JSON list of C-alpha atoms in Angstrom, two decimals:
[
{"chain": "A", "resi": 2, "resn": "MET", "atom": "CA", "xyz": [-92.12, -90.60, 130.67]},
{"chain": "A", "resi": 3, "resn": "ILE", "atom": "CA", "xyz": [-90.19, -92.64, 133.04]},
{"chain": "A", "resi": 4, "resn": "VAL", "atom": "CA", "xyz": [-88.70, -91.11, 135.11]},
{"chain": "A", "resi": 5, "resn": "SER", "atom": "CA", "xyz": [-91.88, -87.84, 134.96]},
{"chain": "A", "resi": 6, "resn": "ARG", "atom": "CA", "xyz": [-94.59, -90.47, 135.90]},
{"chain": "A", "resi": 7, "resn": "THR", "atom": "CA", "xyz": [-91.97, -91.52, 139.06]},
{"chain": "A", "resi": 8, "resn": "VAL", "atom": "CA", "xyz": [-91.78, -87.86, 139.54]},
{"chain": "A", "resi": 9, "resn": "GLU", "atom": "CA", "xyz": [-95.39, -87.56, 140.49]},
{"chain": "A", "resi": 10, "resn": "GLY", "atom": "CA", "xyz": [-95.85, -90.91, 142.10]},
{"chain": "A", "resi": 11, "resn": "ILE", "atom": "CA", "xyz": [-93.33, -89.41, 144.74]},
{"chain": "A", "resi": 12, "resn": "ALA", "atom": "CA", "xyz": [-94.94, -86.36, 144.88]},
{"chain": "A", "resi": 13, "resn": "ARG", "atom": "CA", "xyz": [-98.06, -88.08, 145.14]},
{"chain": "A", "resi": 14, "resn": "GLN", "atom": "CA", "xyz": [-96.77, -90.66, 147.83]},
{"chain": "A", "resi": 15, "resn": "PRO", "atom": "CA", "xyz": [-93.84, -89.18, 149.58]},
{"chain": "A", "resi": 16, "resn": "GLU", "atom": "CA", "xyz": [-93.20, -92.76, 151.30]},
{"chain": "A", "resi": 17, "resn": "LEU", "atom": "CA", "xyz": [-92.69, -94.58, 149.09]},
{"chain": "A", "resi": 18, "resn": "ARG", "atom": "CA", "xyz": [-89.70, -92.52, 147.71]},
{"chain": "A", "resi": 19, "resn": "GLY", "atom": "CA", "xyz": [-86.81, -95.73, 147.18]},
{"chain": "A", "resi": 20, "resn": "PRO", "atom": "CA", "xyz": [-89.01, -98.43, 145.71]},
{"chain": "A", "resi": 21, "resn": "LEU", "atom": "CA", "xyz": [-90.30, -95.85, 142.74]},
{"chain": "A", "resi": 22, "resn": "GLN", "atom": "CA", "xyz": [-87.18, -94.74, 141.82]},
{"chain": "A", "resi": 23, "resn": "MET", "atom": "CA", "xyz": [-86.18, -98.86, 142.05]},
{"chain": "A", "resi": 24, "resn": "THR", "atom": "CA", "xyz": [-87.70, -99.19, 139.32]},
{"chain": "A", "resi": 25, "resn": "MET", "atom": "CA", "xyz": [-87.90, -95.97, 137.50]},
{"chain": "A", "resi": 26, "resn": "PHE", "atom": "CA", "xyz": [-83.42, -97.02, 137.34]},
{"chain": "A", "resi": 27, "resn": "ILE", "atom": "CA", "xyz": [-84.42, -100.84, 135.99]},
{"chain": "A", "resi": 28, "resn": "GLY", "atom": "CA", "xyz": [-86.78, -99.47, 133.58]},
{"chain": "A", "resi": 29, "resn": "VAL", "atom": "CA", "xyz": [-84.29, -96.53, 132.25]},
{"chain": "A", "resi": 30, "resn": "ALA", "atom": "CA", "xyz": [-81.63, -99.71, 132.59]},
{"chain": "A", "resi": 31, "resn": "VAL", "atom": "CA", "xyz": [-84.73, -101.60, 129.83]},
{"chain": "A", "resi": 32, "resn": "VAL", "atom": "CA", "xyz": [-84.82, -99.19, 127.74]},
{"chain": "A", "resi": 33, "resn": "GLU", "atom": "CA", "xyz": [-81.31, -98.47, 127.42]},
{"chain": "A", "resi": 34, "resn": "ALA", "atom": "CA", "xyz": [-80.34, -101.61, 126.59]},
{"chain": "A", "resi": 35, "resn": "ILE", "atom": "CA", "xyz": [-82.36, -102.83, 123.98]},
{"chain": "A", "resi": 36, "resn": "GLN", "atom": "CA", "xyz": [-81.48, -99.20, 122.37]},
{"chain": "A", "resi": 37, "resn": "LEU", "atom": "CA", "xyz": [-77.35, -100.43, 122.59]},
{"chain": "A", "resi": 38, "resn": "SER", "atom": "CA", "xyz": [-78.56, -104.21, 121.05]},
{"chain": "A", "resi": 39, "resn": "GLN", "atom": "CA", "xyz": [-80.09, -102.78, 118.29]},
{"chain": "A", "resi": 40, "resn": "LEU", "atom": "CA", "xyz": [-77.79, -100.35, 117.90]},
{"chain": "A", "resi": 41, "resn": "LEU", "atom": "CA", "xyz": [-74.90, -102.92, 118.04]},
{"chain": "A", "resi": 42, "resn": "SER", "atom": "CA", "xyz": [-76.13, -105.17, 115.90]},
{"chain": "A", "resi": 43, "resn": "HIS", "atom": "CA", "xyz": [-77.24, -102.85, 112.80]},
{"chain": "A", "resi": 44, "resn": "PHE", "atom": "CA", "xyz": [-73.17, -102.54, 112.98]},
{"chain": "A", "resi": 45, "resn": "MET", "atom": "CA", "xyz": [-72.48, -106.04, 112.64]},
{"chain": "A", "resi": 46, "resn": "VAL", "atom": "CA", "xyz": [-74.79, -106.15, 109.80]},
{"chain": "A", "resi": 47, "resn": "ILE", "atom": "CA", "xyz": [-72.84, -102.96, 107.96]},
{"chain": "A", "resi": 48, "resn": "LEU", "atom": "CA", "xyz": [-69.67, -104.61, 108.68]},
{"chain": "A", "resi": 49, "resn": "MET", "atom": "CA", "xyz": [-70.46, -108.57, 107.81]},
{"chain": "A", "resi": 50, "resn": "SER", "atom": "CA", "xyz": [-71.70, -107.08, 104.40]},
{"chain": "A", "resi": 51, "resn": "ILE", "atom": "CA", "xyz": [-68.51, -104.56, 104.13]},
{"chain": "A", "resi": 52, "resn": "ASP", "atom": "CA", "xyz": [-66.29, -108.02, 105.11]},
{"chain": "A", "resi": 53, "resn": "ILE", "atom": "CA", "xyz": [-68.44, -109.76, 102.16]},
{"chain": "A", "resi": 54, "resn": "TRP", "atom": "CA", "xyz": [-68.24, -107.92, 99.54]},
{"chain": "A", "resi": 55, "resn": "LEU", "atom": "CA", "xyz": [-64.33, -105.49, 100.05]},
{"chain": "A", "resi": 56, "resn": "TRP", "atom": "CA", "xyz": [-62.23, -108.85, 101.89]},
{"chain": "A", "resi": 57, "resn": "ARG", "atom": "CA", "xyz": [-63.52, -110.90, 101.23]},
{"chain": "A", "resi": 58, "resn": "SER", "atom": "CA", "xyz": [-63.68, -110.67, 97.40]},
{"chain": "A", "resi": 59, "resn": "PRO", "atom": "CA", "xyz": [-60.95, -113.32, 95.47]},
{"chain": "A", "resi": 60, "resn": "VAL", "atom": "CA", "xyz": [-57.26, -111.54, 94.31]},
{"chain": "A", "resi": 61, "resn": "LYS", "atom": "CA", "xyz": [-55.87, -112.69, 90.89]},
{"chain": "A", "resi": 62, "resn": "PRO", "atom": "CA", "xyz": [-52.06, -114.24, 91.32]},
{"chain": "A", "resi": 63, "resn": "GLY", "atom": "CA", "xyz": [-49.71, -111.19, 90.70]},
{"chain": "A", "resi": 64, "resn": "LEU", "atom": "CA", "xyz": [-53.38, -108.23, 91.78]},
{"chain": "A", "resi": 65, "resn": "SER", "atom": "CA", "xyz": [-51.93, -105.74, 94.93]},
{"chain": "A", "resi": 66, "resn": "PRO", "atom": "CA", "xyz": [-55.02, -105.89, 97.48]},
{"chain": "A", "resi": 67, "resn": "SER", "atom": "CA", "xyz": [-55.37, -102.66, 95.96]},
{"chain": "A", "resi": 68, "resn": "PHE", "atom": "CA", "xyz": [-56.55, -103.38, 92.89]},
{"chain": "A", "resi": 69, "resn": "MET", "atom": "CA", "xyz": [-60.08, -104.46, 94.75]},
{"chain": "A", "resi": 70, "resn": "PHE", "atom": "CA", "xyz": [-60.73, -100.66, 95.56]},
{"chain": "A", "resi": 71, "resn": "SER", "atom": "CA", "xyz": [-60.28, -99.50, 92.34]},
{"chain": "A", "resi": 72, "resn": "LYS", "atom": "CA", "xyz": [-62.70, -98.09, 89.73]},
{"chain": "A", "resi": 73, "resn": "PRO", "atom": "CA", "xyz": [-64.90, -101.30, 88.22]},
{"chain": "A", "resi": 74, "resn": "THR", "atom": "CA", "xyz": [-63.62, -100.51, 84.17]},
{"chain": "A", "resi": 75, "resn": "PHE", "atom": "CA", "xyz": [-66.62, -101.43, 82.08]},
{"chain": "A", "resi": 76, "resn": "SER", "atom": "CA", "xyz": [-66.79, -102.73, 78.68]},
{"chain": "A", "resi": 77, "resn": "SER", "atom": "CA", "xyz": [-69.25, -104.88, 76.16]},
{"chain": "A", "resi": 78, "resn": "THR", "atom": "CA", "xyz": [-67.88, -108.39, 76.36]},
{"chain": "A", "resi": 79, "resn": "SER", "atom": "CA", "xyz": [-67.70, -108.03, 80.22]},
{"chain": "A", "resi": 80, "resn": "LYS", "atom": "CA", "xyz": [-69.15, -110.61, 82.59]},
{"chain": "A", "resi": 81, "resn": "LYS", "atom": "CA", "xyz": [-72.14, -109.47, 84.79]},
{"chain": "A", "resi": 82, "resn": "VAL", "atom": "CA", "xyz": [-70.42, -110.76, 88.49]},
{"chain": "A", "resi": 83, "resn": "THR", "atom": "CA", "xyz": [-72.86, -112.75, 90.68]},
{"chain": "A", "resi": 84, "resn": "PHE", "atom": "CA", "xyz": [-71.85, -113.10, 94.47]},
{"chain": "A", "resi": 85, "resn": "ASN", "atom": "CA", "xyz": [-71.68, -117.36, 93.65]},
{"chain": "A", "resi": 86, "resn": "ASP", "atom": "CA", "xyz": [-69.54, -116.41, 90.85]},
{"chain": "A", "resi": 87, "resn": "ARG", "atom": "CA", "xyz": [-67.31, -114.77, 93.64]},
{"chain": "A", "resi": 88, "resn": "LEU", "atom": "CA", "xyz": [-68.31, -117.90, 96.57]},
{"chain": "A", "resi": 89, "resn": "ASN", "atom": "CA", "xyz": [-67.02, -120.70, 93.52]},
{"chain": "A", "resi": 90, "resn": "ASP", "atom": "CA", "xyz": [-63.50, -118.10, 92.57]},
{"chain": "A", "resi": 91, "resn": "SER", "atom": "CA", "xyz": [-62.96, -118.26, 96.70]},
{"chain": "A", "resi": 92, "resn": "LEU", "atom": "CA", "xyz": [-62.46, -122.30, 97.41]}
]
């Protein structure tokens, strides 16, 4: 859309080619910068959520780190673990 309007403007007034191209390149750069910043922020949110739930989960003494990645086992007497429980255990 930005490039097509610039081409139309250059076709109408060829003497304004330089300023029109400069404005087009600035507009394209701004649009790309916004998209890249959004992509970066999404990756940061994803990595932070992984960090909170996987890497900071408490590991009891005597258990290997692979314990965090094993399938959970549930029993009828198991207590529901909340985020606050994990936070208190890690402190």
